[in-house]
CSV table of C-alpha atoms in Angstrom, one decimal:
chain,number,residue,atom,x,y,z
U,75,MET,CA,17.0,153.9,95.8
U,76,ASN,CA,19.4,155.6,98.4
U,77,GLU,CA,22.4,153.5,100.2
U,78,MET,CA,20.5,152.9,103.5
U,79,GLU,CA,17.7,151.4,101.6
U,80,THR,CA,20.2,149.1,99.3
U,81,LYS,CA,21.9,148.1,102.7
U,82,THR,CA,18.9,147.0,104.4
U,83,GLN,CA,17.5,144.9,101.2
U,84,VAL,CA,21.0,143.2,101.0
U,85,GLU,CA,20.9,142.8,105.1
U,86,ASP,CA,17.1,141.2,104.4
U,87,SER,CA,18.1,138.9,102.0
U,88,ILE,CA,20.9,137.7,103.7
U,89,ILE,CA,18.6,136.6,106.9
U,90,GLN,CA,15.8,135.3,104.6
U,91,GLU,CA,18.2,132.8,102.9
U,92,SER,CA,20.2,132.0,106.0
U,93,LEU,CA,17.6,131.3,108.9
U,94,LEU,CA,18.0,128.2,110.9
U,95,THR,CA,15.4,126.0,112.8
U,96,CYS,CA,14.7,127.5,115.9
U,97,ILE,CA,14.3,125.5,119.1
U,98,ASP,CA,12.2,127.2,122.0
U,99,LEU,CA,13.3,125.3,124.9
U,100,ALA,CA,10.0,126.2,126.5
U,101,ASN,CA,8.4,124.2,124.0
U,102,SER,CA,10.1,122.5,121.6
U,103,ASP,CA,9.7,119.8,118.6
U,104,HIS,CA,12.3,118.0,119.3
U,105,GLN,CA,12.1,115.5,116.3
U,106,SER,CA,13.3,118.2,113.7
U,107,ALA,CA,15.8,119.7,116.1
U,108,CYS,CA,18.9,119.7,113.5
U,109,LEU,CA,18.5,117.3,111.0
U,110,ASP,CA,18.8,120.4,108.3
U,111,SER,CA,22.5,121.3,109.0
U,112,GLY,CA,23.6,120.6,112.5
U,113,LEU,CA,23.5,124.4,113.4
U,114,PHE,CA,20.4,125.9,114.8
U,115,TYR,CA,19.0,128.7,117.1
U,116,VAL,CA,17.8,128.3,120.8
U,117,ILE,CA,15.1,130.8,122.4
U,118,ASN,CA,13.7,131.0,126.0
U,119,HIS,CA,17.0,129.4,127.1
U,120,GLY,CA,16.8,131.0,130.7
U,121,ILE,CA,20.1,133.0,130.5
U,122,SER,CA,19.1,136.3,131.6
U,123,GLU,CA,19.8,139.4,129.7
U,124,GLU,CA,21.9,140.6,132.7
U,125,VAL,CA,24.2,137.6,132.7
U,126,MET,CA,24.8,137.6,129.3
U,127,ASP,CA,25.6,141.6,129.4
U,128,LYS,CA,27.6,141.0,132.0
U,129,ALA,CA,29.8,138.6,130.3
U,130,PHE,CA,30.2,140.4,127.3
U,131,GLU,CA,31.2,143.9,129.4
U,132,GLN,CA,34.0,141.9,131.1
U,133,SER,CA,35.1,140.2,127.9
U,134,LYS,CA,35.4,143.9,126.4
U,135,ASN,CA,37.0,145.0,129.4
U,136,PHE,CA,39.9,142.3,129.1
U,137,PHE,CA,40.5,142.7,125.6
U,138,ALA,CA,40.8,146.7,126.2
U,139,LEU,CA,43.5,146.1,128.5
U,140,PRO,CA,47.0,146.9,127.7
U,141,LEU,CA,49.1,144.1,126.2
U,142,GLU,CA,51.4,143.7,128.7
U,143,GLU,CA,48.3,143.3,131.2
U,144,LYS,CA,46.6,140.7,128.8
U,145,MET,CA,50.5,139.0,128.7
U,146,LYS,CA,50.3,138.0,132.4
U,147,VAL,CA,47.8,135.3,131.5
U,148,LEU,CA,49.6,134.1,128.4
U,149,LYS,CA,48.1,130.5,127.0
U,150,ASN,CA,49.6,127.6,129.0
U,151,GLU,CA,50.3,124.0,128.1
U,152,LYS,CA,47.1,123.6,128.9
U,153,HIS,CA,45.5,126.1,126.4
U,154,ARG,CA,44.5,128.4,129.2
U,155,GLY,CA,44.8,131.9,128.7
U,156,TYR,CA,45.2,134.5,126.3
U,157,THR,CA,46.6,134.3,122.7
U,158,PRO,CA,47.5,137.7,121.2
U,159,PHE,CA,47.0,136.4,117.8
U,160,TYR,CA,44.9,134.2,116.2
U,161,ASP,CA,46.0,133.8,112.6
U,162,GLN,CA,44.5,131.8,109.9
U,163,ILE,CA,47.0,129.7,107.5
U,164,PRO,CA,45.0,128.2,104.5
U,165,ASP,CA,45.5,124.3,104.1
U,166,PRO,CA,45.2,123.7,100.9
U,167,GLU,CA,44.8,119.6,101.3
U,168,ASN,CA,41.9,120.1,103.2
U,169,GLN,CA,39.3,121.7,100.9
U,170,GLY,CA,39.8,124.9,102.1
U,171,ILE,CA,39.9,124.6,105.9
U,172,THR,CA,42.3,126.8,107.6
U,173,LYS,CA,44.6,125.9,110.5
U,174,LYS,CA,45.5,128.2,113.4
U,175,VAL,CA,49.0,129.5,114.4
U,176,THR,CA,49.8,131.8,117.5
U,177,THR,CA,52.5,134.0,115.7
U,178,LEU,CA,52.7,136.5,112.8
U,179,ASP,CA,54.3,135.1,109.9
U,180,PRO,CA,55.8,138.0,107.8
U,181,LYS,CA,54.5,135.9,104.6
U,182,PHE,CA,51.3,137.1,105.7
U,183,PRO,CA,51.3,140.4,106.6
U,184,GLU,CA,47.5,141.0,105.9
U,185,MET,CA,46.3,138.3,108.6
U,186,ILE,CA,43.3,139.0,110.8
U,187,LEU,CA,44.7,139.8,114.2
U,188,SER,CA,42.3,138.9,117.1
U,189,GLY,CA,42.3,137.8,120.5
U,190,ILE,CA,41.2,134.6,122.2
U,191,ILE,CA,40.9,133.8,125.6
U,192,HIS,CA,39.9,130.8,127.4
U,193,SER,CA,38.2,132.2,130.6
U,194,MET,CA,37.4,129.1,133.1
U,195,ALA,CA,40.8,128.3,134.7
U,196,PRO,CA,41.0,128.9,138.4
U,197,THR,CA,44.6,130.6,138.1
U,198,LEU,CA,43.6,133.0,135.4
U,199,GLY,CA,40.6,133.9,137.3
U,200,LEU,CA,42.4,134.9,140.4
U,201,ILE,CA,45.3,136.8,138.3
U,202,LEU,CA,42.5,139.1,136.5
U,203,ALA,CA,40.4,139.5,139.3
U,204,ASN,CA,43.0,142.0,140.3
U,205,VAL,CA,42.6,144.0,137.1
U,206,LEU,CA,39.3,143.2,136.4
U,207,PRO,CA,36.3,143.6,139.4
U,208,GLY,CA,33.3,141.1,138.9
U,209,TRP,CA,35.5,139.6,135.8
U,210,ARG,CA,35.6,135.8,137.7
U,211,GLU,CA,32.3,136.1,139.2
U,212,ALA,CA,30.6,136.9,135.4
U,213,MET,CA,32.3,134.3,133.7
U,214,GLU,CA,31.7,131.8,136.5
U,215,LYS,CA,28.2,132.8,136.4
U,216,TYR,CA,27.8,132.6,132.6
U,217,HIS,CA,29.7,129.2,132.7
U,218,GLN,CA,27.1,127.4,134.6
U,219,GLU,CA,24.2,129.0,133.0
U,220,ALA,CA,25.5,127.6,129.2
U,221,LEU,CA,26.2,124.1,130.9
U,222,ARG,CA,22.5,124.5,132.1
U,223,VAL,CA,21.3,125.1,128.5
U,224,CYS,CA,23.7,122.6,127.0
U,225,LYS,CA,22.2,119.7,129.2
U,226,ALA,CA,18.9,121.0,128.5
U,227,ILE,CA,19.5,120.5,124.7
U,228,ALA,CA,21.0,117.3,125.1
U,229,LYS,CA,17.8,115.9,126.8
U,230,LEU,CA,16.3,117.3,123.4
U,231,LEU,CA,18.7,115.4,121.4
U,232,ALA,CA,18.3,112.2,123.5
U,233,LEU,CA,14.5,112.0,122.8
U,234,ALA,CA,15.1,112.7,119.0
U,235,LEU,CA,17.4,109.8,118.8
U,236,ASP,CA,14.6,107.4,120.4
U,237,MET,CA,16.9,107.0,123.9
U,238,ASP,CA,16.0,108.1,127.1
U,239,ALA,CA,15.8,111.9,127.7
U,240,ASP,CA,18.6,111.8,130.4
U,241,TYR,CA,20.7,109.6,128.1
U,242,PHE,CA,23.2,112.0,127.7
U,243,ASP,CA,23.4,113.7,130.8
U,244,SER,CA,24.1,110.6,133.0
U,245,PRO,CA,27.5,110.2,135.4
U,246,GLU,CA,29.0,108.2,132.7
U,247,MET,CA,28.2,110.5,129.7
U,248,LEU,CA,28.3,114.5,131.6
U,249,GLY,CA,28.7,113.6,135.0
U,250,LYS,CA,32.3,115.2,134.7
U,251,PRO,CA,32.4,117.0,131.3
U,252,ILE,CA,35.1,119.0,129.7
U,253,THR,CA,34.0,122.2,129.1
U,254,THR,CA,35.4,125.3,127.7
U,255,LEU,CA,34.6,128.9,127.7
U,256,ARG,CA,36.2,131.2,125.3
U,257,LEU,CA,35.8,135.0,125.1
U,258,LEU,CA,36.4,136.2,121.3
U,259,HIS,CA,37.1,139.5,119.8
U,260,TYR,CA,38.1,140.0,116.2
U,261,GLU,CA,39.0,143.0,114.1
U,262,GLY,CA,40.0,143.9,110.7
U,263,LYS,CA,38.6,142.8,107.2
U,264,SER,CA,38.6,139.0,105.6
U,265,ASP,CA,39.6,138.5,102.2
U,266,PRO,CA,38.6,134.7,101.6
U,267,SER,CA,40.4,135.2,98.0
U,268,LYS,CA,43.7,135.6,99.8
U,269,GLY,CA,42.9,133.3,102.5
U,270,ILE,CA,42.4,135.9,105.2
U,271,TYR,CA,39.6,135.1,107.6
U,272,GLY,CA,38.6,135.7,111.0
U,273,THR,CA,38.4,132.1,111.6
U,274,GLY,CA,38.7,129.6,108.7
U,275,ALA,CA,36.3,126.7,107.8
U,276,HIS,CA,36.0,123.9,110.5
U,277,SER,CA,33.8,121.8,112.1
U,278,ASP,CA,33.6,121.8,115.8
U,279,TYR,CA,35.2,118.5,117.0
U,280,GLY,CA,33.0,117.9,120.4
U,281,MET,CA,29.6,117.3,121.3
U,282,MET,CA,28.1,120.7,121.2
U,283,THR,CA,29.1,124.5,121.0
U,284,LEU,CA,26.5,127.3,122.3
U,285,ILE,CA,27.4,130.4,120.7
U,286,ALA,CA,26.6,133.9,121.9
U,287,THR,CA,27.3,137.2,119.9
U,288,ASP,CA,27.4,140.8,120.0
U,289,GLY,CA,25.1,141.0,117.0
U,290,VAL,CA,27.9,141.7,114.4
U,291,LEU,CA,27.1,140.0,111.2
U,292,GLY,CA,30.4,137.6,110.5
U,293,LEU,CA,29.5,133.7,111.1
U,294,GLN,CA,28.9,131.8,107.8
U,295,ILE,CA,27.9,128.2,107.5
U,296,CYS,CA,28.3,125.6,104.6
U,297,LYS,CA,25.3,123.2,105.0
U,298,ASP,CA,26.9,120.8,102.2
U,299,ARG,CA,30.9,120.6,102.6
U,300,ASN,CA,31.0,118.5,99.5
U,301,ALA,CA,29.5,120.9,97.4
U,302,LYS,CA,31.7,122.3,94.0
U,303,PRO,CA,32.0,125.2,94.9
U,304,GLN,CA,30.8,125.6,98.2
U,305,LYS,CA,27.9,127.8,99.1
U,306,TRP,CA,28.4,129.8,102.4
U,307,GLU,CA,25.5,131.6,104.1
U,308,TYR,CA,25.6,134.2,106.9
U,309,VAL,CA,23.9,133.3,110.2
U,310,PRO,CA,22.4,136.6,111.4
U,311,SER,CA,21.8,137.1,115.1
U,312,ILE,CA,18.3,137.1,116.4
U,313,GLU,CA,17.3,139.0,119.7
U,314,GLY,CA,17.3,136.7,122.9
U,315,ALA,CA,18.4,133.7,120.7
U,316,LEU,CA,21.6,131.7,121.3
U,317,VAL,CA,23.3,129.6,118.2
U,318,VAL,CA,24.1,125.9,118.9
U,319,ASN,CA,26.5,124.3,116.5
U,320,LEU,CA,26.8,120.2,116.9
U,321,GLY,CA,30.1,118.5,116.6
U,322,ASP,CA,31.6,115.6,115.1
U,323,MET,CA,31.0,113.8,118.3
U,324,MET,CA,26.9,114.0,117.5
U,325,GLN,CA,27.5,112.9,114.3
U,326,CYS,CA,29.2,109.7,115.6
U,327,TRP,CA,26.8,108.6,118.1
U,328,SER,CA,23.8,109.4,115.6
U,329,ASN,CA,25.6,107.7,112.8
U,330,GLY,CA,25.4,110.6,110.4
U,331,LEU,CA,21.9,111.4,111.2
U,332,PHE,CA,22.7,114.9,112.8
U,333,ARG,CA,25.3,116.3,110.9
U,334,SER,CA,28.3,118.8,112.5
U,335,THR,CA,28.3,122.1,110.2
U,336,MET,CA,31.3,123.7,108.6
U,337,HIS,CA,31.6,127.2,109.6
U,338,ARG,CA,33.9,130.0,109.6
U,339,VAL,CA,33.9,133.9,110.5
U,340,ILE,CA,34.0,136.5,107.8
U,341,LEU,CA,35.2,140.3,109.1
U,342,ASN,CA,34.3,143.5,107.6
U,343,ASP,CA,36.5,145.9,109.5
U,344,GLN,CA,34.3,145.7,112.7
U,345,ASN,CA,34.9,144.8,115.9
U,346,ARG,CA,33.5,141.8,116.7
U,347,TYR,CA,32.9,139.8,120.2
U,348,SER,CA,31.6,136.3,120.6
U,349,ILE,CA,31.5,133.6,123.6
U,350,PRO,CA,31.4,130.0,122.5
U,351,PHE,CA,30.8,127.6,125.3
U,352,PHE,CA,32.3,123.9,124.0
U,353,LEU,CA,31.1,120.7,125.8
U,354,GLU,CA,32.4,117.3,125.8
U,355,PRO,CA,31.3,114.4,127.7
U,356,ASN,CA,33.6,112.5,130.4
U,357,HIS,CA,37.4,111.6,129.2
U,358,ASP,CA,36.7,107.9,129.7
U,359,CYS,CA,33.4,108.1,127.9
U,360,ILE,CA,33.0,105.7,124.9
U,361,ILE,CA,32.0,107.9,121.7
U,362,GLU,CA,30.0,105.0,119.6
U,363,CYS,CA,27.1,104.8,117.6
U,364,LEU,CA,23.8,104.4,119.5
U,365,PRO,CA,21.6,101.8,119.1
U,366,THR,CA,18.7,103.3,117.9
U,367,CYS,CA,21.0,104.8,114.8
U,368,GLN,CA,22.1,101.7,113.5
U,369,SER,CA,20.2,98.5,112.0
U,370,GLU,CA,21.6,95.3,109.6
U,371,SER,CA,21.1,98.1,106.9
U,372,ASN,CA,22.5,100.9,108.3
U,373,LEU,CA,25.8,99.4,109.9
U,374,PRO,CA,27.8,102.0,112.4
U,375,LYS,CA,30.2,104.6,110.1
U,376,TYR,CA,32.3,105.7,112.5
U,377,PRO,CA,34.4,103.3,115.0
U,378,ALA,CA,34.3,103.4,118.9
U,379,ILE,CA,36.7,105.9,120.5
U,380,LYS,CA,37.3,106.8,124.2
U,381,CYS,CA,36.6,110.7,124.5
U,382,SER,CA,40.2,111.2,125.7
U,383,THR,CA,41.8,109.4,122.6
U,384,TYR,CA,39.7,111.3,120.5
U,385,ILE,CA,40.5,114.7,121.5
U,386,THR,CA,44.4,113.7,121.9
U,387,GLN,CA,43.9,112.5,118.3
U,388,ARG,CA,42.4,115.4,117.0
U,389,TYR,CA,44.5,117.7,118.9
U,390,GLU,CA,47.6,116.1,117.3
U,391,GLU,CA,46.0,116.4,113.5
U,392,VAL,CA,45.8,120.2,114.3
U,393,HIS,CA,49.3,120.4,115.4
U,394,ALA,CA,50.9,118.5,112.9
U,395,ASN,CA,49.3,120.5,110.1
U,396,PHE,CA,51.2,123.3,111.9
U,397,ARG,CA,54.3,121.8,112.0
U,398,SER,CA,54.0,120.9,108.3
U,399,TYR,CA,53.3,124.6,107.3
U,400,GLU,CA,56.1,125.6,109.4
U,401,LYS,CA,58.4,123.3,107.5
U,402,HIS,CA,57.6,124.1,104.4
U,403,ALA,CA,56.7,127.9,104.5
């Protein structure tokens, strides 16, 4: 058996053991949408190949710029802009979950270096328009399309939870949603035994994340975060499909019926690009257990909380871990 045949068998094995539920937006069985792990594929989403290709082309164009050009749009106080290093620091108190810092630490010389950019800031778009013709138009178009797809998925989730189809897509919920479009570039090689990752293990804390990738294998999920040892599976790309990951908010709304999924990125010396689109409801939306997801024998498991308060708390939790790490490093 030659090396190529062995490689193909390994890839086939990975695909067979990690395939997830696939939702066809043209003809979907919403009842079983995401009961397995909270992470699934979506096909027939309507985002054209041209729109997708232009978004990835412009992402690669940005990361190919000289560092001095990228530093002109350095991340601001609202976390919009370029982060030169997206390093992962292991957190031993959090079941292997890692936290992110934006500067290199000499104690971790082998940390994965990658870039991150939040693309949908008006000032950022204007600055980049001067060096990347077509960048802003490509990103705004993809942002518009990604929001449309997320709202279509939200309708299916509402139906699966025995709510009206437009429950989430209402002025109170997604009238003025919080959206973040990120462009990610990974490079390097992961070594989990040393705490070296492309992105460390975490669950998204918003409503949902729509993920487009360039096809390079790297995304892994852990369907049961409480298992010991944890079992990590690769999520292969499927041509024409996007990956949807439900966040902690959907877990709260559904009283645990829909579970947010622990995931991470493992690298193997290949350049990897991905474009995640994060969706959260209005700032003043109340996140609380839906009436159809509770009963006398199934009381709400999570307290009600305003979206803006929740996001602030989660942000502070992350940065408290940063400060704790820096204090004891």
